[in-house]
Amino acid sequence: MIEVEALTKRYGSTTAVDGLTFTARPGTVTGFLGPNGAGKSTTMRVVVGLERPTSGSTKVAGQRYADLPAPLHAVGVMLDARSVHPGRTAYKHLLAMAQTHGIGKARVREVIAQTGLESVATRRAGTFSLGMGQRLGIAGALLGDPATLILDEPVNGLDPDGVLWIRRLVRDLAAEGRTVLLSSHLMHELALCADRVVIIGRGRLLADATVHEIVARSERAGAVRVRTTDPEPLARELIATGAQVAPQEGGVLQVRGASVDDVGTVARRCGVTVLELSAESGTLEEAYLQLTGDAVEYRAAGTQGGAR
Ligand SMILES: Nc1ncnc2c1ncn2[C@@H]1O[C@H](COP(=O)(O)OP(=O)(O)OP(=O)(O)O)[C@@H](O)[C@H]1O
């Protein structure tokens, strides 16, 4: 369990995290999202004791990180996969971590197998691709068999197999009752593997809900799309029944306040040929862009939303 309570972190005049409260629960994959500079890494760094909060508090397994008797067993962390000594082999890197925490060689071999690093375990980490580095970072996070895992952008640099592997791994870890907090810019990926999503912007909480609830908030969710040869009479008739209609290109109408059945029935009544009729569902990405639209710190001129 990770509890973040009224957390504020300032660096001089920059407020990186601003009164943030959320909980990541056991048995759950919690996705942590926000535009660049939103304060995700800072929050994670405070949770694992690398930064001191300006005010507020964070706890892992009910305790402040500094008070945990065996931190590596309580919380596994991958914040920066590049923070490995480039001259050390993967095996030596993990062994050094294990030895400082009283963990045996057998466990080192176990996590090497679990992360698919057997064939490269004796290669120096400096020669690793980004994807292999990510796997090594995850192996380090798993070493202490922790009940809580914090993974910052674990999918970065992984090939499609690696992405699928991470998806299964985090789902399995949560199914074992562990708490998983995971940041990613790949919305589609998060929608597939997270149960809940905490979205922040400019250090503040924008949303904390299930993926399903957040997707349902996107503008398209709940609308009906109809494409017809004759949109105008259909639009008039639908508006007369109390629906809201937004005409789009190519004879398409986006209809709110009416079901697919209602729209089909009205179309038949006014003798319009329907070419396409479907209920629209939003995506996590759309909901995210709508939520974070005003909270983007750096945005290229002319772009909307600003997610990487
Ligand atoms: N050590 C630091 N000193 C000064 N400012 C910092 C420091 N660390 C972070 N910041 C600032 O705090 C804000 C939040 O940064 P943070 O790295 O936590 O965001 P993030 O959501 O992780 O972004 P990204 O997705 O780009 O990694 C940014 O404005 C950043 O420039």
Short mmCIF file of C-alpha atoms and ligand atoms in Angstrom, two decimals:
data_model
loop_
_atom_site.label_atom_id
_atom_site.label_comp_id
_atom_site.label_asym_id
_atom_site.label_seq_id
_atom_site.Cartn_x
_atom_site.Cartn_y
_atom_site.Cartn_z
CA MET A 1 0.00 0.00 0.00
CA ILE A 2 1.21 3.50 -0.83
CA GLU A 3 -0.42 6.47 0.88
CA VAL A 4 0.28 10.00 -0.31
CA GLU A 5 -1.28 12.55 2.00
CA ALA A 6 -1.45 16.30 1.24
CA LEU A 7 2.02 16.09 -0.29
CA THR A 8 3.69 19.32 -1.34
CA LYS A 9 7.24 19.54 -2.69
CA ARG A 10 8.82 22.82 -3.68
CA TYR A 11 12.17 23.44 -5.32
CA GLY A 12 12.82 27.14 -4.74
CA SER A 13 10.00 28.94 -6.52
CA THR A 14 8.86 25.77 -8.40
CA THR A 15 6.04 23.81 -6.83
CA ALA A 16 6.60 20.31 -8.23
CA VAL A 17 3.84 18.66 -6.15
CA ASP A 18 0.97 20.65 -4.73
CA GLY A 19 -1.23 19.18 -1.99
CA LEU A 20 -1.45 15.74 -3.61
CA THR A 21 -3.45 12.95 -1.92
CA PHE A 22 -4.02 9.45 -3.25
CA THR A 23 -3.69 5.80 -2.23
CA ALA A 24 -2.38 2.88 -4.28
CA ARG A 25 -3.93 -0.29 -2.88
CA PRO A 26 -2.83 -3.93 -2.65
CA GLY A 27 -4.03 -6.24 -5.42
CA THR A 28 -4.29 -3.29 -7.78
CA VAL A 29 -2.22 -1.86 -10.61
CA THR A 30 -2.43 1.92 -10.24
CA GLY A 31 -1.41 3.91 -13.30
CA PHE A 32 0.22 7.26 -12.53
CA LEU A 33 -0.23 9.76 -15.34
CA GLY A 34 0.48 13.36 -16.08
CA PRO A 35 2.12 15.59 -18.69
CA ASN A 36 5.88 16.26 -18.58
CA GLY A 37 6.80 18.10 -15.42
CA ALA A 38 3.49 17.25 -13.69
CA GLY A 39 5.30 15.94 -10.62
CA LYS A 40 5.13 12.15 -11.04
CA SER A 41 8.84 11.43 -10.57
CA THR A 42 9.05 13.86 -7.67
CA THR A 43 6.13 12.10 -5.95
CA MET A 44 7.74 8.70 -6.49
CA ARG A 45 11.09 9.98 -5.23
CA VAL A 46 9.48 11.32 -2.05
CA VAL A 47 7.67 7.99 -1.48
CA VAL A 48 10.99 6.11 -1.59
CA GLY A 49 12.84 8.57 0.61
CA LEU A 50 15.02 10.17 -2.07
CA GLU A 51 13.45 13.59 -1.44
CA ARG A 52 11.98 15.16 1.68
CA PRO A 53 8.48 16.57 1.41
CA THR A 54 8.06 20.31 1.94
CA SER A 55 4.80 19.39 3.71
CA GLY A 56 2.45 16.43 3.88
CA SER A 57 3.52 12.83 4.13
CA THR A 58 3.91 9.56 2.26
CA LYS A 59 3.79 6.01 3.59
CA VAL A 60 4.57 2.54 2.28
CA ALA A 61 2.96 -0.39 4.08
CA GLY A 62 1.71 2.06 6.72
CA GLN A 63 5.17 3.44 7.52
CA ARG A 64 7.34 6.31 6.39
CA TYR A 65 10.01 4.95 4.03
CA ALA A 66 12.76 5.97 6.47
CA ASP A 67 11.13 3.88 9.21
CA LEU A 68 10.85 0.68 7.16
CA PRO A 69 13.03 -2.01 8.78
CA ALA A 70 13.85 -3.68 5.44
CA PRO A 71 13.03 -1.25 2.60
CA LEU A 72 14.03 -3.55 -0.28
CA HIS A 73 11.63 -6.19 1.00
CA ALA A 74 8.82 -3.67 1.48
CA VAL A 75 9.07 -1.74 -1.77
CA GLY A 76 10.79 -2.47 -5.06
CA VAL A 77 11.67 0.58 -7.08
CA MET A 78 12.66 1.29 -10.65
CA LEU A 79 12.95 5.02 -11.11
CA ASP A 80 15.78 5.34 -13.60
CA ALA A 81 16.87 2.21 -15.44
CA ARG A 82 20.11 3.95 -16.44
CA SER A 83 21.34 4.28 -12.87
CA VAL A 84 23.36 1.05 -13.14
CA HIS A 85 27.17 1.04 -13.10
CA PRO A 86 28.00 0.51 -16.81
CA GLY A 87 31.12 -1.58 -16.07
CA ARG A 88 29.29 -4.15 -13.95
CA THR A 89 27.62 -7.22 -15.36
CA ALA A 90 23.89 -7.60 -14.76
CA TYR A 91 24.59 -10.49 -12.40
CA LYS A 92 27.20 -8.55 -10.38
CA HIS A 93 24.92 -5.52 -10.18
CA LEU A 94 22.06 -7.58 -8.76
CA LEU A 95 24.42 -9.55 -6.50
CA ALA A 96 25.83 -6.34 -5.02
CA MET A 97 22.27 -5.11 -4.31
CA ALA A 98 21.35 -8.50 -2.83
CA GLN A 99 24.42 -8.72 -0.58
CA THR A 100 23.78 -5.34 1.05
CA HIS A 101 20.30 -6.58 1.99
CA GLY A 102 21.10 -10.11 3.11
CA ILE A 103 19.54 -11.68 0.01
CA GLY A 104 21.09 -14.92 -1.31
CA LYS A 105 22.45 -15.78 -4.77
CA ALA A 106 19.52 -18.11 -5.45
CA ARG A 107 17.15 -15.13 -5.43
CA VAL A 108 19.46 -13.24 -7.82
CA ARG A 109 19.25 -16.16 -10.25
CA GLU A 110 15.49 -16.28 -9.80
CA VAL A 111 14.93 -12.63 -10.76
CA ILE A 112 17.34 -12.97 -13.69
CA ALA A 113 15.18 -15.83 -14.98
CA GLN A 114 11.94 -13.96 -14.19
CA THR A 115 13.06 -10.96 -16.24
CA GLY A 116 14.42 -12.98 -19.17
CA LEU A 117 18.04 -11.85 -18.66
CA GLU A 118 19.76 -15.28 -18.47
CA SER A 119 21.52 -14.97 -21.82
CA VAL A 120 22.95 -11.52 -21.02
CA ALA A 121 23.54 -11.86 -17.26
CA THR A 122 27.34 -11.87 -17.67
CA ARG A 123 27.41 -8.93 -20.05
CA ARG A 124 28.34 -5.49 -18.76
CA ALA A 125 25.29 -3.29 -18.21
CA GLY A 126 26.96 -0.51 -20.22
CA THR A 127 26.44 -2.60 -23.38
CA PHE A 128 22.72 -3.11 -22.72
CA SER A 129 19.98 -1.81 -24.97
CA LEU A 130 17.34 0.41 -23.37
CA GLY A 131 14.97 -2.57 -23.21
CA MET A 132 17.51 -4.83 -21.47
CA GLY A 133 18.30 -2.00 -19.07
CA GLN A 134 14.59 -1.77 -18.24
CA ARG A 135 14.49 -5.51 -17.53
CA LEU A 136 17.55 -5.17 -15.28
CA GLY A 137 15.88 -2.29 -13.42
CA ILE A 138 12.79 -4.43 -12.92
CA ALA A 139 14.92 -7.37 -11.75
CA GLY A 140 16.40 -5.07 -9.10
CA ALA A 141 12.93 -3.95 -8.04
CA LEU A 142 11.79 -7.58 -7.67
CA LEU A 143 14.89 -8.72 -5.77
CA GLY A 144 13.50 -8.29 -2.25
CA ASP A 145 10.17 -9.94 -3.20
CA PRO A 146 8.44 -6.72 -2.12
CA ALA A 147 4.72 -6.28 -1.45
CA THR A 148 4.82 -2.90 -3.19
CA LEU A 149 6.39 -1.99 -6.54
CA ILE A 150 7.00 1.47 -7.96
CA LEU A 151 7.94 1.47 -11.63
CA ASP A 152 8.61 4.73 -13.49
CA GLU A 153 8.01 4.26 -17.25
CA PRO A 154 8.80 0.52 -17.24
CA VAL A 155 7.63 0.05 -20.83
CA ASN A 156 10.10 2.62 -22.20
CA GLY A 157 12.30 1.13 -24.90
CA LEU A 158 10.76 -2.35 -24.79
CA ASP A 159 9.92 -4.19 -27.99
CA PRO A 160 6.37 -5.58 -28.44
CA ASP A 161 7.33 -8.83 -26.66
CA GLY A 162 8.75 -6.84 -23.77
CA VAL A 163 5.61 -4.70 -23.57
CA LEU A 164 3.46 -7.81 -23.40
CA TRP A 165 5.78 -9.27 -20.78
CA ILE A 166 5.47 -6.16 -18.57
CA ARG A 167 1.69 -6.20 -18.95
CA ARG A 168 1.54 -9.82 -17.75
CA LEU A 169 4.13 -9.24 -15.02
CA VAL A 170 2.31 -6.30 -13.40
CA ARG A 171 -1.06 -8.09 -13.67
CA ASP A 172 0.46 -11.19 -12.02
CA LEU A 173 2.11 -9.12 -9.29
CA ALA A 174 -1.22 -7.47 -8.49
CA ALA A 175 -3.02 -10.84 -8.62
CA GLU A 176 -0.60 -12.01 -5.91
CA GLY A 177 -1.95 -9.18 -3.76
CA ARG A 178 0.90 -6.72 -4.32
CA THR A 179 0.55 -2.98 -4.78
CA VAL A 180 1.84 -1.76 -8.14
CA LEU A 181 2.27 1.93 -8.97
CA LEU A 182 3.28 2.43 -12.57
CA SER A 183 3.82 5.55 -14.62
CA SER A 184 3.64 5.46 -18.39
CA HIS A 185 3.00 7.76 -21.30
CA LEU A 186 1.54 4.90 -23.32
CA MET A 187 -2.14 5.33 -22.59
CA HIS A 188 -3.23 2.32 -24.57
CA GLU A 189 -0.82 0.22 -22.54
CA LEU A 190 -2.05 1.64 -19.25
CA ALA A 191 -5.67 1.13 -20.24
CA LEU A 192 -4.83 -2.55 -20.72
CA CYS A 193 -2.93 -3.18 -17.52
CA ALA A 194 -4.04 -0.64 -14.88
CA ASP A 195 -7.12 -1.04 -12.69
CA ARG A 196 -7.09 2.52 -11.42
CA VAL A 197 -5.53 5.67 -12.74
CA VAL A 198 -4.27 8.67 -10.80
CA ILE A 199 -3.86 11.66 -13.13
CA ILE A 200 -1.97 14.76 -12.03
CA GLY A 201 -1.26 18.09 -13.68
CA ARG A 202 1.02 20.82 -12.32
CA GLY A 203 1.46 18.80 -9.15
CA ARG A 204 -2.28 18.59 -8.42
CA LEU A 205 -4.72 15.71 -8.55
CA LEU A 206 -6.94 15.84 -11.65
CA ALA A 207 -8.56 12.40 -11.40
CA ASP A 208 -8.38 9.27 -9.26
CA ALA A 209 -10.75 6.59 -10.55
CA THR A 210 -10.95 3.27 -12.35
CA VAL A 211 -9.89 3.19 -16.00
CA HIS A 212 -13.52 2.49 -16.86
CA GLU A 213 -14.79 5.57 -14.97
CA ILE A 214 -12.19 7.83 -16.55
CA VAL A 215 -12.87 6.57 -20.08
CA ALA A 216 -16.60 7.16 -19.47
CA ARG A 217 -15.79 10.85 -18.83
CA SER A 218 -14.30 11.39 -22.28
CA GLU A 219 -16.37 13.58 -24.59
CA ARG A 220 -17.15 10.82 -27.08
CA ALA A 221 -18.28 8.30 -24.47
CA GLY A 222 -22.06 7.80 -24.54
CA ALA A 223 -22.54 9.48 -27.91
CA VAL A 224 -24.06 7.82 -30.98
CA ARG A 225 -22.43 8.14 -34.39
CA VAL A 226 -24.64 7.95 -37.43
CA ARG A 227 -23.61 8.32 -41.08
CA THR A 228 -26.33 8.90 -43.59
CA THR A 229 -26.90 10.11 -47.15
CA ASP A 230 -29.13 12.89 -45.80
CA PRO A 231 -27.90 14.29 -42.47
CA GLU A 232 -29.94 17.51 -42.36
CA PRO A 233 -33.50 16.14 -42.07
CA LEU A 234 -32.27 13.51 -39.61
CA ALA A 235 -30.55 16.17 -37.49
CA ARG A 236 -33.75 18.29 -37.45
CA GLU A 237 -35.87 15.32 -36.41
CA LEU A 238 -33.42 14.22 -33.71
CA ILE A 239 -33.26 17.75 -32.26
CA ALA A 240 -37.10 17.80 -32.21
CA THR A 241 -37.01 14.69 -30.00
CA GLY A 242 -34.70 16.49 -27.54
CA ALA A 243 -31.33 15.06 -28.64
CA GLN A 244 -28.19 17.18 -29.12
CA VAL A 245 -26.65 16.82 -32.55
CA ALA A 246 -23.16 17.77 -33.69
CA PRO A 247 -22.75 17.53 -37.49
CA GLN A 248 -19.37 16.24 -38.65
CA GLU A 249 -17.72 15.68 -42.01
CA GLY A 250 -18.89 13.06 -44.49
CA GLY A 251 -22.57 13.01 -43.56
CA VAL A 252 -21.80 11.99 -39.98
CA LEU A 253 -23.81 13.20 -37.00
CA GLN A 254 -22.67 12.81 -33.41
CA VAL A 255 -25.78 12.48 -31.28
CA ARG A 256 -26.19 12.81 -27.51
CA GLY A 257 -29.30 12.23 -25.48
CA ALA A 258 -30.51 9.39 -27.73
CA SER A 259 -29.66 5.70 -27.89
CA VAL A 260 -28.60 3.76 -31.00
CA ASP A 261 -32.15 2.34 -31.12
CA ASP A 262 -33.68 5.85 -30.89
CA VAL A 263 -31.51 7.16 -33.73
CA GLY A 264 -32.34 4.14 -35.93
CA THR A 265 -36.05 4.56 -35.28
CA VAL A 266 -35.99 8.30 -36.02
CA ALA A 267 -34.00 7.70 -39.24
CA ARG A 268 -36.57 5.21 -40.46
CA ARG A 269 -39.40 7.62 -39.57
CA CYS A 270 -37.91 10.39 -41.71
CA GLY A 271 -36.99 8.04 -44.56
CA VAL A 272 -33.24 8.56 -44.35
CA THR A 273 -30.83 5.83 -45.50
CA VAL A 274 -28.46 4.89 -42.67
CA LEU A 275 -24.97 3.87 -43.80
CA GLU A 276 -23.40 3.50 -40.36
CA LEU A 277 -24.80 3.54 -36.84
CA SER A 278 -22.83 2.86 -33.67
CA ALA A 279 -22.41 3.75 -30.00
CA GLU A 280 -19.18 5.65 -29.48
CA SER A 281 -16.80 4.78 -26.71
CA GLY A 282 -14.01 7.07 -25.58
CA THR A 283 -10.43 6.08 -24.90
CA LEU A 284 -8.20 6.68 -21.92
CA GLU A 285 -6.03 8.86 -24.14
CA GLU A 286 -8.94 11.16 -25.06
CA ALA A 287 -10.07 11.42 -21.44
CA TYR A 288 -6.47 12.12 -20.40
CA LEU A 289 -6.01 14.87 -22.99
CA GLN A 290 -9.27 16.53 -21.95
CA LEU A 291 -8.30 16.38 -18.28
CA THR A 292 -4.75 17.61 -18.73
CA GLY A 293 -5.39 20.16 -21.47
CA ASP A 294 -4.89 23.11 -19.10
CA ALA A 295 -2.23 21.45 -17.01
CA VAL A 296 0.46 20.99 -19.62
CA GLU A 297 3.68 22.74 -18.66
CA TYR A 298 5.47 22.43 -21.99
CA ARG A 299 3.48 22.33 -25.19
CA ALA A 300 4.63 22.68 -28.78
CA ALA A 301 2.91 25.61 -30.47
CA GLY A 302 -0.33 24.56 -32.11
CA THR A 303 -0.68 21.15 -30.48
CA GLN A 304 -3.61 20.15 -28.34
CA GLY A 305 -3.23 18.21 -25.14
CA GLY A 306 0.53 17.82 -25.26
CA ALA A 307 1.09 14.21 -24.20
CA ARG A 308 4.43 12.81 -25.38
N1 LIG B 1 15.71 18.66 -8.34
C1 LIG B 1 14.92 19.57 -8.87
N2 LIG B 1 15.21 20.88 -8.78
C2 LIG B 1 14.40 21.82 -9.31
N3 LIG B 1 13.23 21.57 -9.95
C3 LIG B 1 12.89 20.28 -10.08
C4 LIG B 1 13.69 19.21 -9.55
N4 LIG B 1 13.08 18.04 -9.82
C5 LIG B 1 11.94 18.34 -10.49
N5 LIG B 1 11.83 19.69 -10.65
C6 LIG B 1 10.72 20.40 -11.30
O1 LIG B 1 9.52 19.93 -10.70
C7 LIG B 1 8.48 19.76 -11.66
C8 LIG B 1 7.99 18.33 -11.64
O2 LIG B 1 9.00 17.46 -12.19
P1 LIG B 1 8.86 15.88 -12.25
O3 LIG B 1 10.14 15.36 -12.81
O4 LIG B 1 8.43 15.37 -10.93
O5 LIG B 1 7.69 15.70 -13.28
P2 LIG B 1 7.23 14.39 -14.07
O6 LIG B 1 5.75 14.38 -14.00
O7 LIG B 1 7.95 13.21 -13.54
O8 LIG B 1 7.71 14.71 -15.55
P3 LIG B 1 8.26 13.74 -16.71
O9 LIG B 1 7.07 13.02 -17.25
O10 LIG B 1 8.83 14.72 -17.68
O11 LIG B 1 9.28 12.85 -16.09
C9 LIG B 1 9.09 20.21 -12.99
O12 LIG B 1 8.75 21.57 -13.20
C10 LIG B 1 10.56 20.04 -12.77
O13 LIG B 1 11.30 20.93 -13.58
#
